[in-house]
Short mmCIF file of C-alpha atoms in Angstrom, two decimals:
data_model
loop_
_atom_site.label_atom_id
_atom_site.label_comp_id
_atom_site.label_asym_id
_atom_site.label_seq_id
_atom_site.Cartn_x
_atom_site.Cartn_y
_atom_site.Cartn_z
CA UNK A 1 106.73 193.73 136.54
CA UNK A 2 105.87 190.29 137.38
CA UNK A 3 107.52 187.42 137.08
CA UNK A 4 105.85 186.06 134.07
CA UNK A 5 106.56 189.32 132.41
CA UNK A 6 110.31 189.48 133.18
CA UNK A 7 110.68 185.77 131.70
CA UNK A 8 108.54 187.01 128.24
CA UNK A 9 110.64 190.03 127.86
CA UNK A 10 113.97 188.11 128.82
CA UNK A 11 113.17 185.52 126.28
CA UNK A 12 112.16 188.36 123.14
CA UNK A 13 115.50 190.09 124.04
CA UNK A 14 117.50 186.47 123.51
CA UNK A 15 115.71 186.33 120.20
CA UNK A 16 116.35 189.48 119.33
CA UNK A 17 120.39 188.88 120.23
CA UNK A 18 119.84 185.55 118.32
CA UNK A 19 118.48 187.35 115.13
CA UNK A 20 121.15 190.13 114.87
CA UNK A 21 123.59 187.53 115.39
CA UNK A 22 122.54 185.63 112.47
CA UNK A 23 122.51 188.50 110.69
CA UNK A 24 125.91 189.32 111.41
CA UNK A 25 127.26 185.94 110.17
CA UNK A 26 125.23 186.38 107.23
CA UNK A 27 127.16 189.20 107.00
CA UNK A 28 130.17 188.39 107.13
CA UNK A 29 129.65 185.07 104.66
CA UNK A 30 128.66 187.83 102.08
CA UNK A 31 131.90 189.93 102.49
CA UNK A 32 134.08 187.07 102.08
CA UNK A 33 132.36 185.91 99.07
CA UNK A 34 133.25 189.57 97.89
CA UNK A 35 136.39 189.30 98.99
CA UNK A 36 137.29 186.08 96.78
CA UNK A 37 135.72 187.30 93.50
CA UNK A 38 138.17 190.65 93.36
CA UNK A 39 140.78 188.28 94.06
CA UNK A 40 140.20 185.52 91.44
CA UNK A 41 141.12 186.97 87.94
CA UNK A 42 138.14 186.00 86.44
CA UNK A 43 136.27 188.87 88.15
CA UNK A 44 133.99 190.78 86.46
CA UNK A 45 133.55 194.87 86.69
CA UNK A 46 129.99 194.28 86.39
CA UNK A 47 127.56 191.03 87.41
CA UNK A 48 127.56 188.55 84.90
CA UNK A 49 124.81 188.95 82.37
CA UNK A 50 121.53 186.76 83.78
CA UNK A 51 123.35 187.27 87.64
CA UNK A 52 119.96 188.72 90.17
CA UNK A 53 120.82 192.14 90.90
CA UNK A 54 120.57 192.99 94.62
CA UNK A 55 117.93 195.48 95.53
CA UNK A 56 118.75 197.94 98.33
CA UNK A 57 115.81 197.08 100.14
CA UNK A 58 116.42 193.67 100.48
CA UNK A 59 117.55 191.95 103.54
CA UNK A 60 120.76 190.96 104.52
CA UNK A 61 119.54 187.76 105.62
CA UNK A 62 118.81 186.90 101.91
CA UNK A 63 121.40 184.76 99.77
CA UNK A 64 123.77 186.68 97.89
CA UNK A 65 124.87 184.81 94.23
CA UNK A 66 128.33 186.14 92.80
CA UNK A 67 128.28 184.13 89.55
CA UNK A 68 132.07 185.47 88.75
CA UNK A 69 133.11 183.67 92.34
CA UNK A 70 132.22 180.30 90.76
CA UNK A 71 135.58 178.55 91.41
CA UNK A 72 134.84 176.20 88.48
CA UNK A 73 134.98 179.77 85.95
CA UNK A 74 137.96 179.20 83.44
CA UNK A 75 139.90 182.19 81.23
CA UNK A 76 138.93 181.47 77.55
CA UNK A 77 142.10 179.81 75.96
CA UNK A 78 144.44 182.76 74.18
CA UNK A 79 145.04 182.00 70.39
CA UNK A 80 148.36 181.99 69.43
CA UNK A 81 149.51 184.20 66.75
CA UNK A 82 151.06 182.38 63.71
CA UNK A 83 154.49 183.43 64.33
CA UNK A 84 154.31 181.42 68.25
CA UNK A 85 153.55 178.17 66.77
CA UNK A 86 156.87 177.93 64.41
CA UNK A 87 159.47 175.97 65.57
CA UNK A 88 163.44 175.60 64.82
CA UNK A 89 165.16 172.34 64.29
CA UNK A 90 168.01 170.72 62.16
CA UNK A 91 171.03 168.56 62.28
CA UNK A 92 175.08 169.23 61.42
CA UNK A 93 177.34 165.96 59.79
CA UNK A 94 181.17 166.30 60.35
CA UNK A 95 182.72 163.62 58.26
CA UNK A 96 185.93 162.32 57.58
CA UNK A 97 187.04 160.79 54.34
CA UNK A 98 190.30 158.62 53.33
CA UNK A 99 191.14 157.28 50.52
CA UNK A 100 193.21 154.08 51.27
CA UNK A 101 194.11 152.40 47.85
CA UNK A 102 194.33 153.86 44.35
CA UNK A 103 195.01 157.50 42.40
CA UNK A 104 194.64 160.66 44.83
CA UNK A 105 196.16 162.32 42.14
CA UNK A 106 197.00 161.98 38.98
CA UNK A 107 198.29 163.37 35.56
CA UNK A 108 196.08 165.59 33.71
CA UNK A 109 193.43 163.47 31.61
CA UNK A 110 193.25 161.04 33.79
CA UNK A 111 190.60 160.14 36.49
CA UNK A 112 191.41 160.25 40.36
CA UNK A 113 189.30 159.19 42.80
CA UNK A 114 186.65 161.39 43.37
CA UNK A 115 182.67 161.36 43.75
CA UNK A 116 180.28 163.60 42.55
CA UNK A 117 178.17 162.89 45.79
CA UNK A 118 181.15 164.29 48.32
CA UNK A 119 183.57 167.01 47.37
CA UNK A 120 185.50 166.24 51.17
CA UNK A 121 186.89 162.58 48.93
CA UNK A 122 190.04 163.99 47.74
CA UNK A 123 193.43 164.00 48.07
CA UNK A 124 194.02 165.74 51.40
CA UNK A 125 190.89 164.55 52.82
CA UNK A 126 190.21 165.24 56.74
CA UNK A 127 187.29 166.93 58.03
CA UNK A 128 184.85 168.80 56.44
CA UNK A 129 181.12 169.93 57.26
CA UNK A 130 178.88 168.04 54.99
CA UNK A 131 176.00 169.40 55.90
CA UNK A 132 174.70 172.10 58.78
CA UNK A 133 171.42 172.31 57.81
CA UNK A 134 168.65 174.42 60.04
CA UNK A 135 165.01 174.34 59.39
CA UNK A 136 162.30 176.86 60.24
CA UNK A 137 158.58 175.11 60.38
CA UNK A 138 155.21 175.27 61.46
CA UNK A 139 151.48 176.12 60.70
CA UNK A 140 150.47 179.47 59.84
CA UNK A 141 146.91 178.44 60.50
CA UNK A 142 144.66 175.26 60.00
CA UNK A 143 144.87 175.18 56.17
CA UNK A 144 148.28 176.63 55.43
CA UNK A 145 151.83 175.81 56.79
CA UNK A 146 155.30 177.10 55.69
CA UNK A 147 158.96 175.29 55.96
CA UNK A 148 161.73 177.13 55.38
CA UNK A 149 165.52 175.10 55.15
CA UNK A 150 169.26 176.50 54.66
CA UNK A 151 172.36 175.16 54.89
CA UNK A 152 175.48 177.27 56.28
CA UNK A 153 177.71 174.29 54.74
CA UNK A 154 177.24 175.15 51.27
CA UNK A 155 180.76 176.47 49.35
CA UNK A 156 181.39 178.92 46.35
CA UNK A 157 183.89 178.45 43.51
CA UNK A 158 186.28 180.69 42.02
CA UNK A 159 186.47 183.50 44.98
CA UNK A 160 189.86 183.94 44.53
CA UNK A 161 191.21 182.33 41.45
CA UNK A 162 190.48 179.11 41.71
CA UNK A 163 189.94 178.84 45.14
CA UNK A 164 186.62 178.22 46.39
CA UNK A 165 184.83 179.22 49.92
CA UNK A 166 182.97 176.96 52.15
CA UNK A 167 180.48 177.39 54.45
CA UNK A 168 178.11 179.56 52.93
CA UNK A 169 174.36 180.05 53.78
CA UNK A 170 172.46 178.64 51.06
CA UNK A 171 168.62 178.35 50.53
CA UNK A 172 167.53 174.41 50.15
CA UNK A 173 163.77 174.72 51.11
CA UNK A 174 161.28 177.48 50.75
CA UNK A 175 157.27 176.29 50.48
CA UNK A 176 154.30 176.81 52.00
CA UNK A 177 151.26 173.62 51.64
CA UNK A 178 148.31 174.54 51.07
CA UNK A 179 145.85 171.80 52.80
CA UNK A 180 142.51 171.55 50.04
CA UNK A 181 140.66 169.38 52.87
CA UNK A 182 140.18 169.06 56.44
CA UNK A 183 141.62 166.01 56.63
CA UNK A 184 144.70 167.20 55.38
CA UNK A 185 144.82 164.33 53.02
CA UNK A 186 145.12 166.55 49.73
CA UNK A 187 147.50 169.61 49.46
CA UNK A 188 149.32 171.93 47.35
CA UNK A 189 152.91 172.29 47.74
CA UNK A 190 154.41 176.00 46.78
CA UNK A 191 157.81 176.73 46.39
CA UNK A 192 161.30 175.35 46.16
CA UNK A 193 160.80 171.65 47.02
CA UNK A 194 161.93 168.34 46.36
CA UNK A 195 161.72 166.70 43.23
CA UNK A 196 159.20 163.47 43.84
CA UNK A 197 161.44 161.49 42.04
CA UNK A 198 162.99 158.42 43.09
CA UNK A 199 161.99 156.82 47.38
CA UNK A 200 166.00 157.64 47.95
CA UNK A 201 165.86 161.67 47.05
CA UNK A 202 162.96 161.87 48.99
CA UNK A 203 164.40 160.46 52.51
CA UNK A 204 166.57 163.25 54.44
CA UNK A 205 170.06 162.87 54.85
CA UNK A 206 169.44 162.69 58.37
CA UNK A 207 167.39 159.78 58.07
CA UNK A 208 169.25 157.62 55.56
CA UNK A 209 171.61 155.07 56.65
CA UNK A 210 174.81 155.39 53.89
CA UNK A 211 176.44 158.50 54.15
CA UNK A 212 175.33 159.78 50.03
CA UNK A 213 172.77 158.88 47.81
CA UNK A 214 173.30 156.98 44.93
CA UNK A 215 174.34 157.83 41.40
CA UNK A 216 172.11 156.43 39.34
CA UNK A 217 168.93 157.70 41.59
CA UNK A 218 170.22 161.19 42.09
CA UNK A 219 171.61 161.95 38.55
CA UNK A 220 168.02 163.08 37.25
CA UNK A 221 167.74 165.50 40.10
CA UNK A 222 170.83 166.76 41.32
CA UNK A 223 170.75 168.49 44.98
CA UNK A 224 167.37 166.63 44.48
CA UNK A 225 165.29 170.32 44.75
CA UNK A 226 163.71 172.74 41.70
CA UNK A 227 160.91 175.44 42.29
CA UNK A 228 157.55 174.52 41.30
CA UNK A 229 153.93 173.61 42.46
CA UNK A 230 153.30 169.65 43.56
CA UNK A 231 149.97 168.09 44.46
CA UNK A 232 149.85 165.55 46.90
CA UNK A 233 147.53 163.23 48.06
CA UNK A 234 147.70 160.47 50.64
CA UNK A 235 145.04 158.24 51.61
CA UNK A 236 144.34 158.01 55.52
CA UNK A 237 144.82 154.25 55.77
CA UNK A 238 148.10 154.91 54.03
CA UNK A 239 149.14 157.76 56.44
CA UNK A 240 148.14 155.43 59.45
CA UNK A 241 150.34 153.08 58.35
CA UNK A 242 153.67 155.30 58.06
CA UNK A 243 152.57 156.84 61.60
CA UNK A 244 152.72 153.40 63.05
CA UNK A 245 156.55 153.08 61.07
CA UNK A 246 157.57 156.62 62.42
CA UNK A 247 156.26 155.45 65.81
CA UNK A 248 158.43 151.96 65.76
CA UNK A 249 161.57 154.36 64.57
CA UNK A 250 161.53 153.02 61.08
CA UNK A 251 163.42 155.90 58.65
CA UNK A 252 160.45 156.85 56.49
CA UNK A 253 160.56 159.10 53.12
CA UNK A 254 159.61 162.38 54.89
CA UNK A 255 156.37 164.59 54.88
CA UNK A 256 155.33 163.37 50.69
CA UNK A 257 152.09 161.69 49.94
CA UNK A 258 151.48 158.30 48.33
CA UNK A 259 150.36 160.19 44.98
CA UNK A 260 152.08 163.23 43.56
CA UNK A 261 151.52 165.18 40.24
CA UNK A 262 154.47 168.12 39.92
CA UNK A 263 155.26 170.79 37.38
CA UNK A 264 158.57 172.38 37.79
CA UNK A 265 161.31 175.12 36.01
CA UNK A 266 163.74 172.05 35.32
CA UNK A 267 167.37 173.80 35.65
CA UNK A 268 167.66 172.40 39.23
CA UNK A 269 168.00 174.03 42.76
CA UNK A 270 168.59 177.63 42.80
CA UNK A 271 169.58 178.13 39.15
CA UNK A 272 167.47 180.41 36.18
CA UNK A 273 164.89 179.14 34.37
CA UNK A 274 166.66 178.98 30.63
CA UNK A 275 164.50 177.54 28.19
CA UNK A 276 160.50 178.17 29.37
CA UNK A 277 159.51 174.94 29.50
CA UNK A 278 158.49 172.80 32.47
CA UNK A 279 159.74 169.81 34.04
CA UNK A 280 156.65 167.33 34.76
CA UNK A 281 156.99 164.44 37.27
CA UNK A 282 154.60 161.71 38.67
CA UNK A 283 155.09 159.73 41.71
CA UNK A 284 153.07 156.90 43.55
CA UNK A 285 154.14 154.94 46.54
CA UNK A 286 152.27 152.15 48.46
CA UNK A 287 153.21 150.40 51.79
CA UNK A 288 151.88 147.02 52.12
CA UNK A 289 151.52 145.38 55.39
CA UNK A 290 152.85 141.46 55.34
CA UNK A 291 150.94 139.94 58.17
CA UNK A 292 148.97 137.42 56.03
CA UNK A 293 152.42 135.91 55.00
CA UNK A 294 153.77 135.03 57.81
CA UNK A 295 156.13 138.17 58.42
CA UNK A 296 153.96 139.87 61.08
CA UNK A 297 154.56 143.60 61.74
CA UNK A 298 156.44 144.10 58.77
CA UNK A 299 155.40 146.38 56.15
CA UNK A 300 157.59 146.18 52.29
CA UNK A 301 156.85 149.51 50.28
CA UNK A 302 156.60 149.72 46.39
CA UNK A 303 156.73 152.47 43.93
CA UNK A 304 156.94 154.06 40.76
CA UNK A 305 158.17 157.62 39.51
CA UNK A 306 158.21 159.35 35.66
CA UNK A 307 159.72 162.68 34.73
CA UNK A 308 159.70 164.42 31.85
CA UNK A 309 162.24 167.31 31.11
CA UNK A 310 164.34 169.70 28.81
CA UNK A 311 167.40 170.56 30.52
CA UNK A 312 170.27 172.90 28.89
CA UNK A 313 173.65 171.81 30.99
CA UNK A 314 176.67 174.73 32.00
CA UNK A 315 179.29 174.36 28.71
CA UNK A 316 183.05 174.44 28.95
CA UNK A 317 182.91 177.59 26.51
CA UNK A 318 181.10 179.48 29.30
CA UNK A 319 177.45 179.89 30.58
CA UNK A 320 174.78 177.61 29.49
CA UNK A 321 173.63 175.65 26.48
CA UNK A 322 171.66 177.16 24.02
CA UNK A 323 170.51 173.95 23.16
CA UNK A 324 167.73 172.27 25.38
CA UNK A 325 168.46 168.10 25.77
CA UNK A 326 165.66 165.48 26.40
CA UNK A 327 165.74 164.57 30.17
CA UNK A 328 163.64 162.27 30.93
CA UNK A 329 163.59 158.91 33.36
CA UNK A 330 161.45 156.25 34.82
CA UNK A 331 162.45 154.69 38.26
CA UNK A 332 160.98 152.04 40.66
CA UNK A 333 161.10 151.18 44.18
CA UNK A 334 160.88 148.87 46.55
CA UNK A 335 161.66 147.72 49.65
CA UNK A 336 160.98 146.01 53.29
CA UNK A 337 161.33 147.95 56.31
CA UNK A 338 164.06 145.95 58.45
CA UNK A 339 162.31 144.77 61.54
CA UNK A 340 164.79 143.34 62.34
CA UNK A 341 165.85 142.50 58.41
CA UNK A 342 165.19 144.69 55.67
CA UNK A 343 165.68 145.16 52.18
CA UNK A 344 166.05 148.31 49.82
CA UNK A 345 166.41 148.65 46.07
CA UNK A 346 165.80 150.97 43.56
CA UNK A 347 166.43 151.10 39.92
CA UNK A 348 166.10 154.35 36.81
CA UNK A 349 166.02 153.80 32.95
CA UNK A 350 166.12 156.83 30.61
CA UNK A 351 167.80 159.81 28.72
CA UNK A 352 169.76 162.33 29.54
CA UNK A 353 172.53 165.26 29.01
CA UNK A 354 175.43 163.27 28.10
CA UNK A 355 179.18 164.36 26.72
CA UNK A 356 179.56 162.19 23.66
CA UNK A 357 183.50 162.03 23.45
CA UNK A 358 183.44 160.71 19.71
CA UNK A 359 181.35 164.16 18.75
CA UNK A 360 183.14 165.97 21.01
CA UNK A 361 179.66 167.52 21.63
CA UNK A 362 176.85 166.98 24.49
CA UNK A 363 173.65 164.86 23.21
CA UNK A 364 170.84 163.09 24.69
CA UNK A 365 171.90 159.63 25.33
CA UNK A 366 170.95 156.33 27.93
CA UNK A 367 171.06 156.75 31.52
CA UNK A 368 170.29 153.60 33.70
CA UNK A 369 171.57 152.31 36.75
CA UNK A 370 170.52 151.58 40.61
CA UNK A 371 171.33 149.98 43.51
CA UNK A 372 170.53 147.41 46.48
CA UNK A 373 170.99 147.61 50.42
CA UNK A 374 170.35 144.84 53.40
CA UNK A 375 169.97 146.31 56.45
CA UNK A 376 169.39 144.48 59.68
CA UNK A 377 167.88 146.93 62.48
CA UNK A 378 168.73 146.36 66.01
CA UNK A 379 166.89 148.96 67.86
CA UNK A 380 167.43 148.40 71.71
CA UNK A 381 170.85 147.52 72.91
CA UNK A 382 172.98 148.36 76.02
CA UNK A 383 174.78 151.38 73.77
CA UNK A 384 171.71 152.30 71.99
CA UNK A 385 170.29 151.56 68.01
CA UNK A 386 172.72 149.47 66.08
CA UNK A 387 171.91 149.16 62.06
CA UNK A 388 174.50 147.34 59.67
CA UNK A 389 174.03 147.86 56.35
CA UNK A 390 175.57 146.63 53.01
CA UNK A 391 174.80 148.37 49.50
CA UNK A 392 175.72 148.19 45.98
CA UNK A 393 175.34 150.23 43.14
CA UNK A 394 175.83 150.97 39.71
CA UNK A 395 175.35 153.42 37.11
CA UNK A 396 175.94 154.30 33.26
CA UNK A 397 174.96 157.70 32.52
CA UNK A 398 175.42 161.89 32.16
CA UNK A 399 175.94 163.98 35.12
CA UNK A 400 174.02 167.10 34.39
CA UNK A 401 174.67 169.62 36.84
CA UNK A 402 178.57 169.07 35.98
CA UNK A 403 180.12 171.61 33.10
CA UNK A 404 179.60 169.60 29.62
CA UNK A 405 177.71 166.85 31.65
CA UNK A 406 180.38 164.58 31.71
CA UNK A 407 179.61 160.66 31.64
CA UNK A 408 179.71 158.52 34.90
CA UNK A 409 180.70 155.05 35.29
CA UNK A 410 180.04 154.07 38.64
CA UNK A 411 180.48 150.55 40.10
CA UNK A 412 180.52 150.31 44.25
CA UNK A 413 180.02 148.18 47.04
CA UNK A 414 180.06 149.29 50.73
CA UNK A 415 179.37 147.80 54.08
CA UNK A 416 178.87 150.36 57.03
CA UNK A 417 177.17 150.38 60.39
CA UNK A 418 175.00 153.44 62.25
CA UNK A 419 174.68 153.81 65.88
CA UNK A 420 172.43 155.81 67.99
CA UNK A 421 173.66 156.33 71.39
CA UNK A 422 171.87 159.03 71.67
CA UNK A 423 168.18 160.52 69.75
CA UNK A 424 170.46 163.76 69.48
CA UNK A 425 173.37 161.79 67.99
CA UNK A 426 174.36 159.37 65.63
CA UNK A 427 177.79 157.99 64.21
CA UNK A 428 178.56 156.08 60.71
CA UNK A 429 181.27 154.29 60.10
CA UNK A 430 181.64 152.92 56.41
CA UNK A 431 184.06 151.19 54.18
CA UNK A 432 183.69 151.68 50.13
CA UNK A 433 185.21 149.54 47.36
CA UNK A 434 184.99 152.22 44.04
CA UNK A 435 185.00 152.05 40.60
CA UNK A 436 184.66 155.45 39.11
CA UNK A 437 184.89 157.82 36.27
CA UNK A 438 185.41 161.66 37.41
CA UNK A 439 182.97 163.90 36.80
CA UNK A 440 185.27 165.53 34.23
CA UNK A 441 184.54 165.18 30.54
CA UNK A 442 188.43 166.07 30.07
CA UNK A 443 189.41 163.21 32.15
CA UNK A 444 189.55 159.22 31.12
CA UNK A 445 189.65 155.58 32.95
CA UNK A 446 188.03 154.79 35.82
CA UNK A 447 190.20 155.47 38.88
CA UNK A 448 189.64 152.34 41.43
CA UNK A 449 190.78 152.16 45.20
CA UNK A 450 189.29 151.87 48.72
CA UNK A 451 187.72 154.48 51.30
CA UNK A 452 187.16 154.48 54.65
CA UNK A 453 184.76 157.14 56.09
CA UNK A 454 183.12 158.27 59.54
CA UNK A 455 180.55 160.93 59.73
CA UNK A 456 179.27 162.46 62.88
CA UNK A 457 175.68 164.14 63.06
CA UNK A 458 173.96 165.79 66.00
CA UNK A 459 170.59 166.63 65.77
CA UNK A 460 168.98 169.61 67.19
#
């Protein structure tokens, strides 16, 4: 072979060598790629619909596409089943009450000091659980959520004698809402609700800054809950404006719209329907923002609530009326949220379930009464949220849910002060000068002293 010859065929064997080498790093490129997409748990059993199948012809020098190797594939997001997106929450008050100045005790017939807002005011006082409340909540899909409340600090009379039983589990809340619009502005409430009556029923306990709700306010819904259906509806420049309250800490109302229209039973949380008839209420509320006077960020809040009712009151005889008494009551509402100052009043005219002592008899008679608190909100301090408050109130009516709806005459004035170390915890201390008729049609006067009281709550 000559020379020429030897370089020709020395140079087609490097390109040979040069070719199969390609090859082989083709190759191996191709069994890596294979190699990643049975790792990555996106792989698919079978090419991805559209992917070029691989004919066996074809040579391994062509481009292989594995569209399952993409790294940029994604799972599909799982949905959650209804029961996953409920969550558990709720809060537990220990108080203690003392009465300072005036009748503990007294002979029979005559009024001690006692409130129908806190059985704990009596004469031995101490601790008690005012509330351990626990809450079940969450959406059961787009349109429909539930909320479920108890409270394990409710007590039951006459268990042994006359000896009652406290901390029993007892239902407060059970509704679902029923959202009639994506926007969630309109819904139907279902269930064992709140009454819309009245801004201070409304707020939690948890939320409000005294340590009970007012006479007056509370007397035309007792325990402030009946089963029923409510409509709400709240605009969305409304809504934005509590979200921006709720977002500066402000203690709002709760989940209720700025229009409700309600239809309940009437006899009050967790008691028989007893005459067929139907409680009706209305309710609208309106936040106002005061910019253009000068008062920038603050926002005052104004309302107004009507209920109509037949109620038939628990008689000394034993069981319940026979006779159904008009119950029904107009209140309005106002305030400004503190920031730092704020203001809160509230006042109810109407007729109610009353023990008329010169009949001897209960009849339908004038309920009225209210109350005003100044509170002045300081929200960031070395020891956390500080909020001194100062509230009267005042009322002249029947307390219904009490046997043979006894009269009240209620005149008080307390100054008290929250603090919030803690979002988890928060301590009241509060000082009370009273006025008060029991809630005892069998009982006269108006027993008068002082109390001092400190409540506890940690929120969970």
């Amino acid at each position: 072979m000559s020379a020429p010859q030897i370089a020709a065929a020395a140079e087609d064997q490097d390109a040979k060598i040069a070719d199969l080498q390609r090859q082989v790093d083709e190759l191996k490129a191709m069994v890596k790629a294979m190699q990643a997409a049975q790792a990555a748990p996106q792989m698919a059993s079978a090419p991805a619909a559209g992917a070029p199948a691989v004919p066996p012809h074809a040579s391994l020098a062509q481009p292989v596409v594995l569209a399952s190797a993409t790294p940029d594939a994604k799972p599909a997001p799982k949905k959650k089943a209804w029961h996953e997106k409920l969550m558990i929450r709720g809060y537990t008050q220990l108080r203690l009450n003392e009465i300072v100045s005036g009748p503990k005790t007294a002979p029979a017939g005559v009024s001690r000091l006692r409130s129908v807002q806190d059985s704990g005011i009596s004469e031995n006082g101490n601790f008690t659980l005012r509330r351990a409340r626990l809450v079940v909540q969450g959406d059961i899909s787009d349109r429909v959520s539930l909320y479920m409340q108890g409270d394990m600090a409710a007590a039951v009379s006459n268990q042994s004698g006359t000896e009652g039983r406290q901390h029993f589990f007892q239902m407060r809340d059970a509704y679902a809402d029923v959202f009639l619009d994506k926007a969630k502005t309109l819904k139907v409430r279902l269930g064992q609700s709140k009454v819309p009556y009245g801004w201070e029923n409304l707020q939690s306990s948890s939320n409000r800054l005294p340590l009970d709700r007012t006479d007056a306010i509370n007397a035309p819904v007792p325990g402030e809950r009946d089963l029923g259906v409510v409509l709400y509806y709240t605009p969305p420049k409304v809504q934005k404006i509590w979200d921006e309250l709720s977002h500066d800490g402000q203690k709002l109302f709760g989940n209720y719209g700025a229009f409700a229209l309600a239809a309940y039973n009437g006899q009050g949380i967790n008691r028989f329907e007893r005459n067929g008839g139907l409680m009706t209420v209305a309710m609208a509320t309106m936040p106002v923002r005061l910019d253009g006077i000068g008062l920038d960020g603050q926002v005052a809040e104004f309302g107004v609530t009507a209920m109509r009712n037949q109620f038939r009151p628990e008689v000394r005889s034993g069981g319940v009326s026979t006779i159904s008494y008009d119950d029904n009551h107009v209140n309005f509402h106002g305030m400004i949220y503190p920031k730092p100052f704020g203001i809160q009043a509230e006042w109810t005219i109407g007729t109610a379930p009353q023990w008329d002592r010169s009949l001897a008899a209960i009849r339908s008679q004038r309920a009225t009464g209210g109350y005003v608190m100044a509170m002045y909100r300081i929200p960031e301090t070395p020891v956390g949220q500080i909020i001194p408050f100062a509230r009267w109130q005042t009322y002249r009516g029947g307390w219904k849910s009490a046997t043979n709806a006894p009269r009240l005459e209620t005149d008080e004035y307390e100054v008290g002060v929250e603090w919030l170390p803690l979002k988890e915890l928060e301590v009241t201390l509060n000082y009370a000068n009273v006025s008060r008729t029991e809630a005892d049609e069998r009982r006269t006067g108006r027993a008068k002293g002082d109390l001092i009281r400190a409540q506890v709550q940690w929120n969970y």
